[in-house]
Amino acid sequence: MKKAQKIRLAVYSAGHLIIDFSCYVILFGYFSPAASGAQLASGFLMYNTIAFPFQVIFGRCFDRRPSMVPALIGCALVIAGLLLHGQPSAAVAVCAAGNALFHVGGGTDSLRYSSGRFARPGIFVAFGALGVSLGIRAGLGRISVWPVILTVLVCGLWILACCGEEEEEEELPSLEREKGGAALLKAPEAVIYLCLISVIIRSFAGYLISVPWPSEGGWFFLSSVCAFLGKASGGIAADRFGARLTGVVTLLLCIPLLCLGGESTVLCGLGLILFNMTMAVTAGTIYEKLPGRPGFAFGLTTLGLWLGYLPKAFGFTAAGRTWILPAAAAVSAVCLLLAAPGRRAGMI
């Protein structure tokens, strides 16, 4: 990876943490205390519905523009949302739109310069998990919006300074020319659909996972740290061992750890890490079937996350249905077995 591309990845990854942090400060610090039970549920549904599926639309619109354009618009909207903290519902909607646009900018950059590798999108997305956790804690502590606004402003200036000049997009390696590197299924549409099914199932299953550690004190951050480690390491592992092997093995290994780990913090934490390792695999695989459309490809993955969230949003509970989590992970693994590429020569 070239030095300039490493800098861009660092800027967008740090920005991802900052933007997610800012949005959750609004959600938990200003919206939640002012909302009733019904308003609270509808508010979170509104936030997720704007922040996630709209990335498909925004990604398609900005695919031919520099990644800094949607990212800077996103920063501006998040600042506007923070300034609207006195009107919590409006603040949530504006912050959600800003979040979606920033994700499109950072996601576009992470895929555009990935050169067929999976590590870059994995690292970019991983930092969002830390931002969400830190934002929830800061919001519950009723932090002032002014230092948050200043931080987002600095983030925008950092993007403007470091990400203005974009290099020509590197051509993706030909999977057909690299022995063992192609997916088992050749049809691009089938690969994309299978990856989306895997994302939807993984998102849905993620809400079924119960952890054995308490939700207060330093333990509060453990789930986010596990998600961060999984998403960041998943792309690196996919480059080293192949996306197909990484996706299938990690999903199958996480089943006994999450379902049978019981009260073991170590086993459950390891299971969470493995569970999150497929994120980079699905994003990178979809983009390989949609070359030249990184924003749209990235948006499809967030659309899948939103679809997987909907059962929980409308009150689905898996109480007493212990078979759902292992079945979901197994089906997701089968999807990646068919859709994800194998190990390609010269990746690491």
CSV table of C-alpha atoms in Angstrom, one decimal:
chain,number,residue,atom,x,y,z
A,1,MET,CA,0.0,0.0,0.0
A,2,LYS,CA,1.4,3.4,-1.0
A,3,LYS,CA,2.2,6.0,1.7
A,4,ALA,CA,-0.5,8.4,0.4
A,5,GLN,CA,-3.1,5.6,0.5
A,6,LYS,CA,-2.1,4.7,4.1
A,7,ILE,CA,-2.6,8.3,5.1
A,8,ARG,CA,-6.0,8.3,3.5
A,9,LEU,CA,-7.0,5.1,5.3
A,10,ALA,CA,-5.8,6.6,8.6
A,11,VAL,CA,-7.8,9.8,8.1
A,12,TYR,CA,-11.0,8.1,7.0
A,13,SER,CA,-10.8,5.4,9.8
A,14,ALA,CA,-10.3,8.1,12.5
A,15,GLY,CA,-13.1,10.1,10.9
A,16,HIS,CA,-15.3,7.0,11.0
A,17,LEU,CA,-14.7,6.8,14.8
A,18,ILE,CA,-15.4,10.5,15.2
A,19,ILE,CA,-18.6,10.5,13.1
A,20,ASP,CA,-20.1,7.5,14.8
A,21,PHE,CA,-19.2,8.9,18.2
A,22,SER,CA,-20.9,12.2,17.4
A,23,CYS,CA,-24.1,10.5,16.2
A,24,TYR,CA,-24.4,8.3,19.3
A,25,VAL,CA,-23.8,11.3,21.6
A,26,ILE,CA,-26.9,12.8,20.1
A,27,LEU,CA,-28.9,9.5,20.3
A,28,PHE,CA,-28.0,8.7,23.9
A,29,GLY,CA,-27.3,12.1,25.3
A,30,TYR,CA,-30.1,14.3,23.9
A,31,PHE,CA,-32.6,12.2,22.1
A,32,SER,CA,-33.1,9.2,24.5
A,33,PRO,CA,-33.6,11.3,27.7
A,34,ALA,CA,-36.3,13.4,25.9
A,35,ALA,CA,-38.2,10.6,24.3
A,36,SER,CA,-40.9,8.3,25.6
A,37,GLY,CA,-40.8,4.5,25.1
A,38,ALA,CA,-42.6,4.6,21.8
A,39,GLN,CA,-40.7,7.6,20.6
A,40,LEU,CA,-37.4,6.0,21.5
A,41,ALA,CA,-38.1,2.9,19.4
A,42,SER,CA,-39.3,5.0,16.4
A,43,GLY,CA,-36.3,7.3,16.8
A,44,PHE,CA,-33.7,4.6,16.6
A,45,LEU,CA,-35.6,3.0,13.7
A,46,MET,CA,-35.5,6.4,11.9
A,47,TYR,CA,-31.8,6.8,12.6
A,48,ASN,CA,-30.9,3.4,11.2
A,49,THR,CA,-33.3,3.7,8.2
A,50,ILE,CA,-31.5,7.0,7.2
A,51,ALA,CA,-28.0,6.0,8.1
A,52,PHE,CA,-27.8,2.6,6.5
A,53,PRO,CA,-30.0,1.9,3.4
A,54,PHE,CA,-29.6,5.5,2.1
A,55,GLN,CA,-25.9,4.7,1.6
A,56,VAL,CA,-26.9,2.7,-1.5
A,57,ILE,CA,-28.5,5.8,-3.0
A,58,PHE,CA,-25.7,8.2,-2.0
A,59,GLY,CA,-23.1,5.7,-3.1
A,60,ARG,CA,-24.6,5.4,-6.6
A,61,CYS,CA,-24.8,9.2,-6.8
A,62,PHE,CA,-21.2,9.9,-5.7
A,63,ASP,CA,-19.4,6.9,-7.3
A,64,ARG,CA,-17.9,9.2,-10.0
A,65,ARG,CA,-16.8,11.9,-7.6
A,66,PRO,CA,-13.9,12.2,-5.2
A,67,SER,CA,-14.5,10.4,-2.0
A,68,MET,CA,-13.9,13.6,0.0
A,69,VAL,CA,-17.0,15.2,-1.4
A,70,PRO,CA,-19.6,13.0,0.4
A,71,ALA,CA,-17.3,12.7,3.4
A,72,LEU,CA,-17.1,16.5,3.8
A,73,ILE,CA,-20.9,16.9,3.3
A,74,GLY,CA,-21.3,14.2,5.9
A,75,CYS,CA,-19.2,16.1,8.4
A,76,ALA,CA,-21.1,19.3,7.7
A,77,LEU,CA,-24.4,17.6,8.3
A,78,VAL,CA,-23.2,16.0,11.5
A,79,ILE,CA,-22.1,19.4,12.8
A,80,ALA,CA,-25.6,20.8,11.8
A,81,GLY,CA,-27.2,17.9,13.7
A,82,LEU,CA,-25.1,18.6,16.8
A,83,LEU,CA,-26.2,22.3,16.6
A,84,LEU,CA,-29.8,21.1,16.6
A,85,HIS,CA,-29.4,19.2,19.9
A,86,GLY,CA,-32.2,21.3,21.4
A,87,GLN,CA,-34.5,19.6,18.9
A,88,PRO,CA,-33.5,16.0,19.4
A,89,SER,CA,-35.7,14.3,16.6
A,90,ALA,CA,-34.4,16.8,14.0
A,91,ALA,CA,-30.8,16.3,15.3
A,92,VAL,CA,-31.1,12.5,14.9
A,93,ALA,CA,-32.4,12.7,11.3
A,94,VAL,CA,-29.7,15.2,10.2
A,95,CYS,CA,-26.9,13.3,12.0
A,96,ALA,CA,-28.1,10.1,10.4
A,97,ALA,CA,-27.9,11.6,6.9
A,98,GLY,CA,-24.4,12.9,7.7
A,99,ASN,CA,-23.4,9.5,8.9
A,100,ALA,CA,-24.6,7.9,5.7
A,101,LEU,CA,-22.7,10.4,3.5
A,102,PHE,CA,-19.5,10.0,5.5
A,103,HIS,CA,-19.7,6.3,5.3
A,104,VAL,CA,-20.1,6.5,1.5
A,105,GLY,CA,-16.9,8.7,1.3
A,106,GLY,CA,-14.8,6.5,3.5
A,107,GLY,CA,-16.2,3.2,2.2
A,108,THR,CA,-15.6,4.4,-1.4
A,109,ASP,CA,-12.0,5.2,-0.6
A,110,SER,CA,-11.4,1.9,1.2
A,111,LEU,CA,-12.6,-0.1,-1.7
A,112,ARG,CA,-11.3,2.1,-4.6
A,113,TYR,CA,-7.7,1.7,-3.5
A,114,SER,CA,-8.0,-1.9,-2.2
A,115,SER,CA,-6.4,-3.4,-5.3
A,116,GLY,CA,-8.3,-6.6,-4.8
A,117,ARG,CA,-7.3,-6.9,-1.1
A,118,PHE,CA,-9.6,-7.1,1.8
A,119,ALA,CA,-7.6,-5.5,4.6
A,120,ARG,CA,-8.3,-1.9,3.7
A,121,PRO,CA,-12.2,-2.0,4.0
A,122,GLY,CA,-11.9,-4.1,7.1
A,123,ILE,CA,-9.7,-1.6,8.9
A,124,PHE,CA,-11.9,1.3,7.9
A,125,VAL,CA,-15.2,-0.3,9.1
A,126,ALA,CA,-13.6,-1.5,12.3
A,127,PHE,CA,-13.1,1.9,13.8
A,128,GLY,CA,-16.9,2.6,13.8
A,129,ALA,CA,-17.4,-0.1,16.5
A,130,LEU,CA,-15.2,1.9,18.8
A,131,GLY,CA,-16.9,5.2,17.9
A,132,VAL,CA,-20.4,3.7,18.7
A,133,SER,CA,-19.3,2.4,22.1
A,134,LEU,CA,-17.5,5.6,23.1
A,135,GLY,CA,-20.4,7.7,21.9
A,136,ILE,CA,-22.9,5.8,24.0
A,137,ARG,CA,-20.8,6.3,27.1
A,138,ALA,CA,-20.2,10.0,26.4
A,139,GLY,CA,-23.9,10.5,25.6
A,140,LEU,CA,-25.1,8.9,28.8
A,141,GLY,CA,-22.6,11.2,30.6
A,142,ARG,CA,-24.4,14.2,28.9
A,143,ILE,CA,-21.2,15.5,27.3
A,144,SER,CA,-21.5,19.0,25.8
A,145,VAL,CA,-21.9,19.1,22.1
A,146,TRP,CA,-19.3,21.9,21.6
A,147,PRO,CA,-16.1,19.8,22.0
A,148,VAL,CA,-17.8,17.2,19.7
A,149,ILE,CA,-18.5,19.9,17.1
A,150,LEU,CA,-14.9,21.0,17.2
A,151,THR,CA,-13.7,17.4,16.8
A,152,VAL,CA,-15.9,16.9,13.7
A,153,LEU,CA,-14.7,20.2,12.3
A,154,VAL,CA,-11.1,19.1,12.7
A,155,CYS,CA,-12.0,15.8,11.0
A,156,GLY,CA,-13.3,17.7,8.0
A,157,LEU,CA,-10.3,19.9,7.8
A,158,TRP,CA,-8.1,16.8,8.0
A,159,ILE,CA,-9.9,15.2,5.2
A,160,LEU,CA,-9.6,18.4,3.1
A,161,ALA,CA,-5.9,18.5,3.7
A,162,CYS,CA,-5.0,14.9,3.2
A,163,CYS,CA,-7.6,13.5,0.8
A,164,GLY,CA,-8.0,16.1,-1.9
A,165,GLU,CA,-5.9,14.6,-4.6
A,166,GLU,CA,-7.0,11.1,-5.7
A,167,GLU,CA,-4.9,8.8,-7.6
A,168,GLU,CA,-6.1,6.7,-10.5
A,169,GLU,CA,-8.0,3.7,-9.4
A,170,GLU,CA,-5.8,0.5,-9.6
A,171,GLU,CA,-7.2,-2.3,-11.8
A,172,LEU,CA,-8.5,-5.2,-9.8
A,173,PRO,CA,-6.6,-8.5,-10.4
A,174,SER,CA,-8.2,-10.9,-12.8
A,175,LEU,CA,-9.5,-13.8,-10.7
A,176,GLU,CA,-9.7,-16.1,-13.7
A,177,ARG,CA,-5.9,-15.7,-14.3
A,178,GLU,CA,-5.0,-16.6,-10.8
A,179,LYS,CA,-5.2,-20.3,-10.0
A,180,GLY,CA,-7.6,-21.0,-7.1
A,181,GLY,CA,-8.5,-17.3,-6.8
A,182,ALA,CA,-12.0,-17.3,-8.3
A,183,ALA,CA,-15.3,-17.8,-6.5
A,184,LEU,CA,-17.0,-21.2,-7.0
A,185,LEU,CA,-20.0,-19.4,-8.6
A,186,LYS,CA,-19.1,-17.3,-11.7
A,187,ALA,CA,-22.3,-15.3,-12.2
A,188,PRO,CA,-21.8,-11.8,-10.7
A,189,GLU,CA,-25.4,-11.4,-9.7
A,190,ALA,CA,-25.4,-14.7,-7.8
A,191,VAL,CA,-22.3,-13.8,-5.9
A,192,ILE,CA,-23.7,-10.4,-5.0
A,193,TYR,CA,-27.0,-11.9,-3.8
A,194,LEU,CA,-25.2,-14.6,-1.7
A,195,CYS,CA,-23.0,-12.0,-0.1
A,196,LEU,CA,-26.0,-9.9,0.7
A,197,ILE,CA,-27.8,-12.9,2.2
A,198,SER,CA,-24.7,-13.5,4.3
A,199,VAL,CA,-24.7,-9.9,5.5
A,200,ILE,CA,-28.4,-9.9,6.4
A,201,ILE,CA,-28.1,-13.2,8.3
A,202,ARG,CA,-25.0,-12.0,10.2
A,203,SER,CA,-26.7,-8.8,11.1
A,204,PHE,CA,-29.8,-10.6,12.3
A,205,ALA,CA,-27.8,-13.1,14.2
A,206,GLY,CA,-25.7,-10.4,15.9
A,207,TYR,CA,-28.7,-9.2,17.8
A,208,LEU,CA,-29.2,-12.7,19.2
A,209,ILE,CA,-25.8,-12.9,20.8
A,210,SER,CA,-25.8,-12.6,24.6
A,211,VAL,CA,-22.5,-11.9,26.4
A,212,PRO,CA,-21.6,-13.1,29.9
A,213,TRP,CA,-19.9,-9.9,31.0
A,214,PRO,CA,-21.7,-6.9,32.8
A,215,SER,CA,-22.6,-3.8,30.9
A,216,GLU,CA,-21.1,-1.3,33.3
A,217,GLY,CA,-17.5,-0.1,34.0
A,218,GLY,CA,-14.7,-1.2,31.7
A,219,TRP,CA,-16.7,-4.2,30.6
A,220,PHE,CA,-18.9,-1.9,28.6
A,221,PHE,CA,-16.3,-1.6,25.9
A,222,LEU,CA,-15.4,-5.3,25.5
A,223,SER,CA,-18.0,-6.2,22.9
A,224,SER,CA,-16.9,-3.2,20.8
A,225,VAL,CA,-13.3,-4.1,21.1
A,226,CYS,CA,-14.0,-7.7,20.0
A,227,ALA,CA,-16.0,-6.3,17.0
A,228,PHE,CA,-13.1,-4.0,16.2
A,229,LEU,CA,-10.5,-6.8,16.3
A,230,GLY,CA,-12.7,-9.1,14.3
A,231,LYS,CA,-13.4,-6.6,11.5
A,232,ALA,CA,-9.8,-5.4,11.3
A,233,SER,CA,-8.3,-8.8,11.4
A,234,GLY,CA,-10.8,-10.4,9.0
A,235,GLY,CA,-9.5,-8.5,6.0
A,236,ILE,CA,-5.9,-9.3,6.8
A,237,ALA,CA,-6.7,-13.0,7.2
A,238,ALA,CA,-8.6,-13.0,4.0
A,239,ASP,CA,-5.6,-11.6,2.1
A,240,ARG,CA,-3.4,-14.2,3.7
A,241,PHE,CA,-5.5,-17.4,3.6
A,242,GLY,CA,-8.2,-16.5,1.0
A,243,ALA,CA,-11.6,-14.9,1.6
A,244,ARG,CA,-13.5,-18.1,1.1
A,245,LEU,CA,-11.5,-20.1,3.8
A,246,THR,CA,-11.5,-17.1,6.2
A,247,GLY,CA,-15.3,-16.5,5.9
A,248,VAL,CA,-16.3,-20.2,6.2
A,249,VAL,CA,-13.9,-21.2,9.0
A,250,THR,CA,-14.5,-18.2,11.2
A,251,LEU,CA,-18.3,-18.5,11.0
A,252,LEU,CA,-18.2,-22.2,11.7
A,253,LEU,CA,-15.7,-21.8,14.6
A,254,CYS,CA,-17.7,-19.0,16.2
A,255,ILE,CA,-20.8,-21.3,16.6
A,256,PRO,CA,-19.5,-23.5,19.5
A,257,LEU,CA,-17.8,-20.5,21.1
A,258,LEU,CA,-20.9,-18.3,21.2
A,259,CYS,CA,-23.5,-21.0,21.8
A,260,LEU,CA,-21.5,-23.2,24.2
A,261,GLY,CA,-19.1,-20.7,25.7
A,262,GLY,CA,-21.5,-20.2,28.6
A,263,GLU,CA,-20.2,-17.8,31.2
A,264,SER,CA,-16.6,-17.8,29.8
A,265,THR,CA,-15.6,-14.3,28.9
A,266,VAL,CA,-12.6,-15.5,27.0
A,267,LEU,CA,-14.5,-18.0,24.8
A,268,CYS,CA,-17.4,-15.6,24.2
A,269,GLY,CA,-15.0,-12.8,23.3
A,270,LEU,CA,-13.1,-15.0,20.9
A,271,GLY,CA,-16.4,-16.0,19.4
A,272,LEU,CA,-17.4,-12.4,18.8
A,273,ILE,CA,-14.0,-11.7,17.1
A,274,LEU,CA,-14.5,-14.6,14.8
A,275,PHE,CA,-18.2,-13.7,14.1
A,276,ASN,CA,-17.1,-10.2,12.9
A,277,MET,CA,-14.3,-11.3,10.6
A,278,THR,CA,-16.5,-11.8,7.6
A,279,MET,CA,-17.4,-8.1,7.2
A,280,ALA,CA,-14.4,-7.3,5.0
A,281,VAL,CA,-14.9,-10.5,3.0
A,282,THR,CA,-18.5,-9.6,1.9
A,283,ALA,CA,-17.6,-5.9,1.1
A,284,GLY,CA,-14.6,-6.8,-0.9
A,285,THR,CA,-16.3,-9.7,-2.8
A,286,ILE,CA,-19.3,-7.5,-3.8
A,287,TYR,CA,-17.0,-4.8,-5.0
A,288,GLU,CA,-15.1,-7.3,-7.2
A,289,LYS,CA,-18.4,-7.9,-9.0
A,290,LEU,CA,-19.2,-4.1,-9.3
A,291,PRO,CA,-15.8,-2.6,-10.4
A,292,GLY,CA,-15.9,1.1,-10.7
A,293,ARG,CA,-18.8,1.4,-8.3
A,294,PRO,CA,-17.3,1.3,-4.9
A,295,GLY,CA,-19.9,3.6,-3.2
A,296,PHE,CA,-22.7,1.5,-4.5
A,297,ALA,CA,-21.0,-1.7,-3.5
A,298,PHE,CA,-20.3,-0.5,0.0
A,299,GLY,CA,-23.9,0.8,0.3
A,300,LEU,CA,-25.3,-2.7,-0.5
A,301,THR,CA,-23.5,-4.1,2.5
A,302,THR,CA,-25.1,-1.5,4.8
A,303,LEU,CA,-28.4,-2.1,3.2
A,304,GLY,CA,-28.0,-5.8,4.2
A,305,LEU,CA,-27.1,-4.7,7.8
A,306,TRP,CA,-30.3,-2.7,8.0
A,307,LEU,CA,-32.5,-5.5,6.7
A,308,GLY,CA,-31.0,-7.8,9.3
A,309,TYR,CA,-31.8,-5.2,12.0
A,310,LEU,CA,-35.5,-5.0,11.1
A,311,PRO,CA,-36.7,-8.1,12.9
A,312,LYS,CA,-35.3,-6.7,16.2
A,313,ALA,CA,-36.8,-3.3,15.4
A,314,PHE,CA,-40.2,-4.8,15.2
A,315,GLY,CA,-40.0,-6.8,18.3
A,316,PHE,CA,-38.7,-10.2,17.2
A,317,THR,CA,-37.3,-12.2,20.1
A,318,ALA,CA,-35.4,-15.5,19.9
A,319,ALA,CA,-36.2,-16.5,23.5
A,320,GLY,CA,-36.2,-20.3,23.7
A,321,ARG,CA,-35.0,-20.7,20.2
A,322,THR,CA,-31.3,-21.6,20.7
A,323,TRP,CA,-31.0,-23.2,17.3
A,324,ILE,CA,-31.4,-19.9,15.4
A,325,LEU,CA,-27.9,-18.5,16.0
A,326,PRO,CA,-26.0,-21.6,14.9
A,327,ALA,CA,-28.3,-22.1,12.0
A,328,ALA,CA,-27.8,-18.5,10.9
A,329,ALA,CA,-24.0,-18.8,11.1
A,330,ALA,CA,-24.0,-22.0,9.2
A,331,VAL,CA,-26.2,-20.7,6.3
A,332,SER,CA,-24.0,-17.6,6.2
A,333,ALA,CA,-21.0,-19.8,5.9
A,334,VAL,CA,-22.5,-21.7,3.0
A,335,CYS,CA,-23.2,-18.4,1.2
A,336,LEU,CA,-19.5,-17.4,1.5
A,337,LEU,CA,-18.3,-20.9,0.5
A,338,LEU,CA,-20.1,-20.4,-2.8
A,339,ALA,CA,-19.5,-16.7,-3.3
A,340,ALA,CA,-16.2,-15.6,-1.8
A,341,PRO,CA,-12.9,-16.0,-3.8
A,342,GLY,CA,-10.1,-18.3,-2.8
A,343,ARG,CA,-6.6,-17.5,-2.0
A,344,ARG,CA,-4.9,-15.5,-4.7
A,345,ALA,CA,-1.2,-15.5,-5.5
A,346,GLY,CA,0.9,-12.6,-4.4
A,347,MET,CA,-1.5,-11.1,-1.9
A,348,ILE,CA,0.8,-11.3,1.1
